Amino acid sequence: MPSPHPLEIPEILLQVALWVSARDHPVCARVSKAWYQVFVPLIWKSIRWNTRGQRAPEAAWRHADLVKSLCIGTTTKKHPIPRFPNLKSLFGNSWHPELVLDQPSIAALRFHCLDSTPEPALWDGLLGFHHLKALWMANSKIHEKNIDAFWQLCTRLEKLHLAYHIVGDNSRLPAEFPHIKELDISTLGAGEYGIIPLSVDFMQRCPSLTLCCWTASRAEVGHIPRFTQLVAERTWPELCCVGIRFCDISVDDLSNIVRGMQHDISLNISYSPNTFTPSTMDLLRSRFSCLKVLELTWGDQSVTCPMVQEVLSSCPSLQYFSATRIDAALVAEGKPWVCLGLQVLDLDFSFNPSTTHFIQPLLFDQLARLTRLQELYLRRKPRYGLRVGAAASPFHEALDLRLENGLHKLSTLRSLRVINYGHSKQRMDDQETDWILEHWRRLKLIIGKLNAQKPETNKRLVEKLKRHGIETLATDGVTEHQRWRTGFWQSWEQWEE
């Protein structure tokens, strides 16, 4: 019997599939029977239902056993959803108890409670989901009759995200949530209207935390020093990621956080010159070698460029970095960046028109060093709230993504999946899109207009990319593509294994 061709052996084909972009999977599945058996499961591993980019509903019924991840738009009796026996993660902008409870194999569940009152059947049913390890909920209120079932479910979770969540009674809060490792809270309150802050009490009962992100409400801001003191006291020995978002923190708070974290550091905090004083910067520099994630945000305030350049040229372990609007010249002309393992970069580069022509090539050179980059955000945000009569900043130009200006230097970014240049006025043409298709073969999403000056050209380029499996959005206001900025859900795919 003749030996099979190496490219017909499943084990080898699985390695080949690692280097084939998702948009080419349907073509590969038609090569031969062996290729079909390898690539069809990859095609159906993650699907959307009643959303943009969905697979054909009829085919979904035939391949239901292959689906591991499902994103739902809306469902109706005319368009029912099949039972997916091997489903691991379920996303939904709304939810139906009968839909959720018909998928008992799920390990991760995310939904918005649009009516704010999940039915009792949901919690009673989820208690029987022994594989459920991650839960994301928004705009929900747990009534007294459902509290015990909800808290019991939480004691078994490893990941929990609660956004604008109200529980009717805080006296029945369990003593401990032993398995929760990753916690993301955006306002957790008790009482009928949620006016009793509960976030810190809840965090304190999660001894195994490795990641804790908190968007504090006005009623909770006064509890921030208590939380940072708990970090300083090393209440959570394995804590390595802390986020306190959209509110200013004091010098003491930042010092407590940095001193209290013993391992690799990930920070998501608001930037303020009053917080990042010379003393706190010295403290942060002492941990530069183990800084993995740094996100600095605060309204439209710009992070000082020397600090941004120092981070990029001094943090070899950095994997995620985000700041606000910065002057590209001070970054491009600085020391070479050493964060060569960076996977996500979110910086709004601004250029002085008089120096753009020689600054852009330098910036392209710096970006080309980031060979592991997966997501690049060069977002140009509209200037909301500009005072009447206020002078516009002279730094208004954006990075021009054309080959003649240096785009070709970014051929090293072979792992790039998302690029976002938001509201910048790009002027791409066919040569740029052809180059993108040739060199960024893993690219899935472009956010921003390809050609802001010529609508017909932009439309033609969008259609060309769409034919090759690359989605293009004019703005970044689509929640399906929103990043959970601290990396909270970046490991969601692990629940599909």
XYZ file of N, CA and C in Angstrom, residues 15-232:
654
model
N -0.724 21.501 11.482
C 0.362 22.475 11.559
C 0.278 23.471 10.406
N -0.110 22.982 9.229
C -0.300 23.878 8.083
C -1.387 24.901 8.389
N -2.457 24.437 9.053
C -3.595 25.317 9.349
C -3.203 26.491 10.232
N -2.154 26.324 11.044
C -1.714 27.417 11.907
C -1.226 28.616 11.098
N -0.811 28.377 9.878
C -0.238 29.438 9.047
C -1.173 29.867 7.925
N -2.376 29.326 7.936
C -3.368 29.695 6.924
C -4.394 30.617 7.559
N -4.664 31.758 6.944
C -5.628 32.703 7.498
C -7.030 32.120 7.431
N -7.893 32.586 8.341
C -9.263 32.064 8.420
C -10.023 32.289 7.119
N -9.716 33.374 6.409
C -10.451 33.652 5.173
C -10.137 32.628 4.076
N -9.041 31.858 4.247
C -8.687 30.840 3.257
C -9.159 29.442 3.643
N -9.730 29.290 4.837
C -10.165 27.963 5.276
C -11.201 27.331 4.342
N -12.235 28.073 3.873
C -13.206 27.438 2.964
C -12.568 26.894 1.688
N -11.576 27.593 1.155
C -10.894 27.117 -0.046
C -10.112 25.845 0.263
N -9.421 25.835 1.398
C -8.630 24.661 1.782
C -9.516 23.435 1.986
N -10.727 23.659 2.491
C -11.621 22.529 2.763
C -12.046 21.814 1.490
N -11.862 22.446 0.325
C -12.275 21.842 -0.936
C -11.134 21.136 -1.670
N -9.951 21.092 -1.068
C -8.795 20.490 -1.741
C -8.939 18.976 -1.863
N -9.278 18.321 -0.762
C -9.413 16.861 -0.749
C -10.204 16.458 0.481
N -10.483 15.166 0.587
C -11.234 14.668 1.737
C -10.454 14.888 3.028
N -9.142 14.645 2.997
C -8.313 14.837 4.188
C -8.307 16.303 4.620
N -8.203 17.197 3.649
C -8.218 18.619 3.966
C -9.587 19.037 4.496
N -10.628 18.490 3.924
C -11.989 18.792 4.391
C -12.140 18.443 5.868
N -11.647 17.275 6.263
C -11.798 16.820 7.644
C -11.027 17.687 8.627
N -9.979 18.343 8.170
C -9.184 19.212 9.050
C -9.737 20.632 9.081
N -10.128 21.172 7.927
C -10.469 22.593 7.856
C -11.930 22.900 8.152
N -12.847 21.984 7.907
C -14.250 22.261 8.216
C -14.464 22.521 9.708
N -13.862 21.747 10.632
C -14.011 22.096 12.056
C -13.479 23.484 12.391
N -12.445 23.942 11.685
C -11.918 25.284 11.933
C -12.887 26.352 11.439
N -13.564 26.073 10.324
C -14.532 27.025 9.778
C -15.688 27.230 10.745
N -16.124 26.148 11.395
C -17.322 26.200 12.232
C -17.015 26.321 13.714
N -15.759 26.479 14.056
C -15.397 26.573 15.470
C -16.048 27.770 16.141
N -16.080 28.908 15.462
C -16.654 30.139 16.016
C -17.568 30.761 14.971
N -18.855 30.964 15.325
C -19.811 31.504 14.357
C -20.644 32.612 14.991
N -21.315 33.371 14.116
C -22.262 34.405 14.540
C -23.652 34.020 14.057
N -24.651 34.428 14.840
C -26.039 34.111 14.491
C -26.852 35.399 14.498
N -27.454 35.716 13.360
C -28.221 36.955 13.205
C -27.372 38.183 13.497
N -26.105 38.134 13.097
C -25.212 39.287 13.178
C -24.468 39.378 11.854
N -23.691 40.454 11.699
C -22.902 40.608 10.484
C -21.870 39.487 10.388
N -21.669 38.972 9.197
C -20.646 37.970 8.970
C -21.036 36.569 9.402
N -22.336 36.305 9.572
C -22.753 34.995 10.056
C -22.642 33.937 8.966
N -22.553 32.678 9.414
C -22.619 31.550 8.496
C -24.077 31.284 8.121
N -24.290 30.536 7.052
C -25.642 30.220 6.610
C -26.372 29.418 7.683
N -27.583 29.847 8.110
C -28.308 29.139 9.172
C -28.545 27.668 8.859
N -28.863 27.351 7.593
C -29.132 25.958 7.255
C -27.893 25.098 7.480
N -26.736 25.619 7.100
C -25.501 24.862 7.285
C -25.153 24.717 8.763
N -25.535 25.711 9.577
C -25.241 25.642 11.011
C -25.930 24.447 11.660
N -27.122 24.130 11.218
C -27.818 22.963 11.768
C -27.046 21.688 11.447
N -26.476 21.622 10.245
C -25.749 20.412 9.846
C -24.418 20.273 10.575
N -23.821 21.407 10.964
C -22.504 21.373 11.598
C -22.566 21.784 13.070
N -23.714 21.621 13.697
C -23.899 22.089 15.078
C -22.899 21.474 16.038
N -22.487 20.237 15.794
C -21.569 19.572 16.719
C -20.152 20.126 16.637
N -19.847 20.945 15.614
C -18.503 21.512 15.460
C -18.369 22.890 16.100
N -19.484 23.514 16.444
C -19.464 24.894 16.943
C -19.008 24.927 18.396
N -17.965 25.734 18.670
C -17.452 25.892 20.030
C -17.778 27.262 20.615
N -17.894 28.276 19.752
C -18.159 29.636 20.213
C -19.275 30.238 19.367
N -20.265 30.867 20.039
C -21.440 31.405 19.353
C -21.692 32.835 19.796
N -21.835 33.743 18.826
C -22.205 35.132 19.086
C -23.594 35.356 18.510
N -24.536 35.783 19.354
C -25.937 35.892 18.966
C -26.339 37.351 18.844
N -27.063 37.675 17.774
C -27.681 38.986 17.655
C -29.059 38.931 18.270
N -30.054 38.534 17.488
C -31.421 38.373 17.985
C -31.950 37.032 17.516
N -32.952 36.531 18.205
C -33.565 35.268 17.808
C -35.071 35.442 17.762
N -35.711 34.717 16.891
C -37.163 34.723 16.786
C -37.621 33.293 16.559
N -38.936 33.089 16.650
C -39.482 31.760 16.407
C -39.265 31.337 14.952
N -39.174 32.342 14.053
C -38.935 32.019 12.653
C -37.489 31.600 12.414
N -36.599 32.037 13.296
C -35.184 31.709 13.143
C -34.656 31.108 14.445
N -35.103 29.927 14.817
C -34.632 29.303 16.053
C -33.171 28.894 15.932
N -32.543 28.713 17.077
C -31.140 28.328 17.113
C -31.037 26.866 17.521
N -30.231 26.088 16.808
C -30.111 24.673 17.169
C -29.373 24.492 18.486
N -29.453 23.319 19.015
C -28.673 22.968 20.201
C -27.274 22.580 19.733
N -26.270 23.247 20.317
C -24.884 22.980 19.960
C -24.273 22.125 21.072
N -24.111 20.832 20.866
C -23.719 19.935 21.963
C -22.332 20.186 22.525
N -21.451 20.819 21.753
C -20.075 21.044 22.205
C -19.761 22.526 22.405
N -20.794 23.348 22.525
C -20.598 24.789 22.681
C -19.892 25.106 23.997
N -18.856 25.965 23.918
C -18.094 26.340 25.110
C -18.315 27.790 25.522
N -18.531 28.687 24.570
C -18.730 30.094 24.923
C -19.915 30.655 24.156
N -20.742 31.439 24.860
C -21.962 32.009 24.292
C -21.985 33.504 24.567
N -22.078 34.313 23.500
C -22.150 35.763 23.599
C -23.528 36.208 23.133
N -24.101 37.206 23.797
C -25.386 37.703 23.344
C -25.653 39.109 23.816
N -26.201 39.963 22.927
C -26.612 41.302 23.330
C -27.936 41.278 24.068
N -28.635 40.183 23.984
C -29.825 39.943 24.781
C -29.823 38.453 25.084
N -30.772 38.010 25.898
C -30.745 36.598 26.236
C -32.162 36.065 26.358
N -32.260 34.789 26.146
C -33.515 34.083 26.317
C -33.210 32.867 27.187
N -33.913 32.689 28.305
C -33.609 31.560 29.189
C -33.611 30.225 28.471
N -34.593 30.037 27.586
C -34.681 28.744 26.907
C -33.483 28.505 26.001
N -32.921 29.599 25.432
C -31.748 29.461 24.581
C -30.521 29.103 25.411
N -30.296 29.843 26.491
C -29.133 29.601 27.336
C -29.196 28.212 27.951
N -30.335 27.860 28.492
C -30.460 26.608 29.232
C -30.448 25.389 28.318
N -30.523 25.611 27.021
C -30.450 24.495 26.078
C -29.015 24.210 25.644
N -28.048 24.931 26.248
C -26.638 24.748 25.894
C -25.849 24.414 27.163
N -26.050 23.250 27.769
C -25.465 22.949 29.085
C -23.961 22.749 29.088
N -23.337 22.701 27.912
C -21.895 22.458 27.872
C -21.074 23.732 27.976
N -21.722 24.915 27.992
C -20.971 26.169 27.941
C -20.107 26.368 29.184
N -18.916 26.900 28.944
C -17.987 27.228 30.024
C -17.908 28.726 30.249
N -18.344 29.520 29.262
C -18.289 30.976 29.374
C -19.565 31.569 28.798
N -20.201 32.463 29.565
C -21.484 33.056 29.178
C -21.412 34.561 29.345
N -21.855 35.276 28.310
C -21.882 36.738 28.374
C -23.197 37.231 27.804
N -23.893 38.110 28.530
C -25.133 38.675 28.009
C -25.468 39.981 28.706
N -26.262 40.808 28.020
C -26.809 42.040 28.569
C -28.242 41.774 29.003
N -28.580 42.197 30.202
C -29.963 42.067 30.678
C -30.693 43.357 30.335
N -31.290 43.404 29.168
C -31.914 44.641 28.714
C -33.095 45.045 29.583
N -33.766 44.055 30.181
C -34.896 44.403 31.042
C -34.479 44.477 32.506
N -33.199 44.248 32.781
C -32.597 44.383 34.110
C -33.083 43.357 35.120
N -33.920 42.416 34.721
C -34.433 41.445 35.691
C -34.402 40.038 35.108
N -33.266 39.353 35.175
C -33.211 37.973 34.698
C -34.230 37.100 35.427
N -34.842 36.216 34.709
C -35.869 35.372 35.296
C -35.261 34.354 36.257
N -36.019 33.950 37.295
C -35.514 32.960 38.252
C -35.068 31.670 37.579
N -35.733 31.288 36.495
C -35.375 30.039 35.820
C -33.928 30.042 35.349
N -33.397 31.235 35.041
C -32.022 31.307 34.566
C -31.054 30.844 35.640
N -31.171 31.417 36.851
C -30.219 31.093 37.911
C -30.364 29.651 38.375
N -31.577 29.177 38.514
C -31.771 27.782 38.913
C -31.184 26.839 37.865
N -31.359 27.194 36.598
C -30.824 26.343 35.539
C -29.309 26.378 35.469
N -28.714 27.569 35.638
C -27.260 27.688 35.540
C -26.541 26.942 36.654
N -27.203 26.741 37.781
C -26.579 25.965 38.857
C -26.279 24.539 38.411
N -26.980 24.070 37.398
C -26.719 22.736 36.867
C -25.661 22.707 35.779
N -25.114 23.875 35.431
C -24.069 23.949 34.406
C -22.706 23.768 35.080
N -22.262 22.554 35.200
C -21.052 22.263 35.969
C -19.773 22.678 35.245
N -19.877 23.000 33.949
C -18.686 23.429 33.206
C -18.540 24.949 33.191
N -19.536 25.680 33.657
C -19.511 27.141 33.581
C -18.442 27.717 34.506
N -17.481 28.433 33.911
C -16.371 28.999 34.679
C -16.253 30.511 34.529
N -16.914 31.086 33.521
C -16.788 32.525 33.269
C -18.160 33.117 32.982
N -18.458 34.260 33.626
C -19.759 34.915 33.468
C -19.552 36.411 33.308
N -20.189 36.994 32.280
C -20.152 38.438 32.023
C -21.588 38.918 31.978
N -21.944 39.880 32.837
C -23.311 40.401 32.890
C -23.288 41.916 32.933
N -24.265 42.540 32.292
C -24.369 43.998 32.308
C -25.811 44.411 32.533
N -25.968 45.520 33.261
C -27.286 46.140 33.475
C -28.284 45.170 34.099
N -27.867 44.521 35.150
C -28.733 43.508 35.752
C -29.055 43.854 37.203
N -30.160 43.330 37.651
C -30.582 43.487 39.034
C -31.056 42.132 39.538
N -30.479 41.693 40.655
C -30.833 40.399 41.221
C -31.809 40.625 42.369
N -33.015 40.123 42.225
C -34.011 40.286 43.271
C -33.724 39.346 44.437
N -34.331 39.661 45.562
C -34.055 38.922 46.793
C -34.291 37.428 46.641
N -35.314 37.032 45.903
C -35.633 35.610 45.783
C -34.596 34.845 44.953
N -33.746 35.587 44.198
C -32.737 34.927 43.361
C -31.321 35.079 43.894
N -31.165 35.811 45.001
C -29.818 36.146 45.461
C -29.017 34.909 45.829
N -29.616 33.991 46.579
C -28.871 32.819 47.039
C -28.360 31.988 45.864
N -29.209 31.800 44.849
C -28.788 31.025 43.676
C -27.678 31.752 42.925
N -27.788 33.086 42.819
C -26.760 33.855 42.114
C -25.415 33.762 42.834
N -25.414 33.983 44.159
C -24.161 33.915 44.906
C -23.579 32.505 44.879
N -24.428 31.496 44.941
C -23.940 30.118 44.885
C -23.248 29.845 43.553
N -23.822 30.386 42.484
C -23.189 30.235 41.176
C -21.823 30.914 41.157
N -21.730 32.099 41.754
C -20.470 32.851 41.759
C -19.369 32.132 42.527
N -19.728 31.342 43.524
C -18.705 30.630 44.296
C -17.990 29.582 43.450
N -18.539 29.238 42.289
C -17.928 28.219 41.436
C -17.184 28.810 40.247
N -17.325 30.120 40.032
C -16.732 30.750 38.854
C -15.252 31.034 39.042
N -14.546 31.143 37.898
C -13.146 31.559 37.892
C -12.988 32.963 37.313
N -13.916 33.366 36.439
C -13.918 34.711 35.862
C -15.299 35.315 36.043
N -15.327 36.584 36.461
C -16.612 37.251 36.662
C -16.494 38.717 36.277
N -17.410 39.170 35.438
C -17.485 40.581 35.053
C -18.902 41.049 35.339
N -19.030 42.053 36.199
C -20.331 42.618 36.549
C -20.320 44.101 36.206
N -21.192 44.522 35.305
C -21.267 45.922 34.900
C -22.622 46.488 35.296
N -22.618 47.497 36.158
C -23.846 48.156 36.626
C -24.811 47.101 37.181
N -24.345 46.477 38.229
C -25.037 45.316 38.788
C -25.574 45.672 40.177
N -26.810 45.316 40.419
C -27.454 45.605 41.704
C -27.944 44.304 42.322
N -27.614 44.115 43.592
C -28.165 42.985 44.347
C -29.038 43.560 45.449
N -30.141 42.929 45.688
C -31.124 43.503 46.601
C -30.727 43.492 48.055
N -29.871 42.537 48.458
C -29.566 42.379 49.885
C -28.113 41.953 50.015
N -27.305 42.755 50.725
C -25.894 42.418 50.874
C -25.603 41.595 52.119
N -26.602 41.349 52.950
C -26.364 40.607 54.191
C -26.148 39.123 53.930
N -26.528 38.639 52.732
C -26.382 37.217 52.428
C -25.167 36.934 51.545
N -24.243 37.878 51.500
C -23.018 37.696 50.729
C -22.190 36.570 51.350
N -21.814 35.544 50.575
C -21.016 34.441 51.125
C -19.694 34.923 51.698
N -19.149 34.138 52.592
C -17.891 34.512 53.243
C -16.724 34.504 52.272
N -16.796 33.690 51.227
C -15.651 33.549 50.335
C -16.081 33.053 48.958
N -15.389 33.577 47.945
C -15.544 33.087 46.574
C -14.187 32.501 46.184
N -13.940 31.263 46.537
C -12.575 30.719 46.509
C -11.965 30.549 45.128
N -12.787 30.452 44.079
C -12.247 30.112 42.762
C -12.083 31.308 41.835
N -12.641 32.463 42.183
C -12.565 33.620 41.285
C -11.125 34.121 41.203
N -10.582 34.095 39.986
C -9.222 34.563 39.746
C -9.201 35.896 38.996
N -10.202 36.115 38.156
C -10.258 37.341 37.360
C -11.599 38.013 37.594
N -11.538 39.250 38.091
C -12.742 39.978 38.484
C -12.727 41.359 37.851
N -13.805 41.708 37.187
C -13.956 43.026 36.568
C -15.308 43.582 36.998
N -15.285 44.675 37.761
C -16.511 45.245 38.316
C -16.664 46.687 37.851
N -17.824 47.003 37.309
C -18.181 48.383 36.989
C -19.436 48.720 37.781
N -19.243 49.179 38.980
C -20.331 49.581 39.869
C -21.141 48.375 40.342
N -20.875 47.959 41.554
C -21.632 46.890 42.202
C -22.239 47.468 43.468
N -23.568 47.504 43.524
C -24.239 48.112 44.664
C -25.309 47.217 45.237
N -25.631 47.461 46.497
C -26.682 46.717 47.184
C -27.827 47.662 47.514
N -28.926 47.085 47.940
C -30.113 47.873 48.212
C -30.991 47.965 46.988
N -32.179 48.502 47.164
C -33.144 48.528 46.066
C -32.638 49.315 44.869
N -31.874 50.389 45.130
C -31.376 51.223 44.035
C -29.857 51.120 43.882
N -29.235 50.177 44.562
C -27.808 49.961 44.426
C -26.949 51.058 45.002
N -27.442 51.771 46.016
C -26.704 52.916 46.547
C -25.691 52.513 47.614
N -25.700 51.263 48.051
C -24.744 50.796 49.059
C -23.549 50.184 48.332
N -22.360 50.829 48.357
C -21.197 50.290 47.642
C -20.824 48.903 48.170
N -20.601 47.989 47.248
C -20.335 46.607 47.634
C -19.057 46.062 47.008
N -18.428 46.839 46.120
C -17.320 46.320 45.325
C -16.154 45.834 46.169
N -15.663 46.665 47.091
C -14.480 46.290 47.863
C -14.778 45.105 48.775
N -15.957 45.083 49.374
C -16.334 43.934 50.198
C -16.308 42.650 49.375
N -16.797 42.739 48.155
C -16.815 41.562 47.290
C -15.391 41.139 46.929
N -14.542 42.103 46.543
C -13.159 41.785 46.190
C -12.437 41.099 47.344
N -12.665 41.596 48.548
C -11.963 41.079 49.718
C -12.302 39.611 49.981
N -13.414 39.156 49.455
C -13.837 37.771 49.663
C -13.376 36.844 48.531
N -12.487 37.350 47.681
C -11.953 36.546 46.564
C -10.450 36.357 46.773
N -10.029 35.402 47.587
C -8.616 35.284 47.973
C -7.686 34.859 46.844
N -8.220 34.336 45.752
C -7.369 33.795 44.684
C -7.172 34.763 43.525
N -7.524 36.026 43.703
C -7.471 36.987 42.597
C -6.070 37.099 41.994
N -6.025 37.044 40.669
C -4.814 37.390 39.930
C -5.028 38.670 39.123
N -6.287 38.965 38.796
C -6.643 40.159 38.033
C -7.859 40.807 38.670
N -7.764 42.116 38.907
C -8.880 42.848 39.503
C -8.986 44.217 38.844
N -10.089 44.446 38.144
C -10.336 45.723 37.480
C -11.618 46.326 38.020
N -11.573 47.616 38.275
C -12.686 48.262 38.956
C -12.955 49.619 38.333
N -14.178 49.824 37.865
C -14.632 51.142 37.430
C -15.513 51.682 38.544
N -14.952 52.535 39.366
C -15.647 53.002 40.565
C -16.659 54.091 40.226
N -17.842 53.976 40.803
C -18.854 55.022 40.664
C -18.521 56.168 41.615
N -19.262 57.269 41.504
C -19.019 58.397 42.407
C -19.184 57.994 43.862
N -20.152 57.102 44.108
C -20.384 56.667 45.483
C -19.256 55.787 45.995
N -18.452 55.229 45.076
C -17.400 54.290 45.481
C -16.015 54.913 45.519
N -15.859 56.128 44.991
C -14.533 56.735 44.906
C -13.860 56.806 46.274
N -14.624 57.087 47.308
C -14.051 57.172 48.647
C -13.519 55.861 49.177
N -13.826 54.753 48.507
C -13.361 53.438 48.943
C -12.067 53.019 48.248
N -11.569 53.840 47.321
C -10.343 53.486 46.603
C -9.148 53.346 47.546
N -8.913 54.273 48.496
C -7.783 54.088 49.417
C -7.850 52.770 50.190
N -9.047 52.353 50.554
C -9.182 51.071 51.256
C -8.738 49.914 50.363
N -9.128 49.970 49.095
C -8.738 48.908 48.167
C -7.224 48.888 47.964
N -6.618 50.053 47.706
C -5.177 50.072 47.460
C -4.393 49.670 48.701
N -4.925 49.964 49.884
C -4.269 49.518 51.111
C -4.298 47.994 51.215
N -5.399 47.387 50.791
C -5.477 45.922 50.774
C -4.453 45.336 49.806
N -4.230 46.032 48.675
C -3.202 45.580 47.736
C -1.829 45.679 48.385
N -1.567 46.805 49.058
C -0.275 46.996 49.720
C -0.031 45.947 50.792
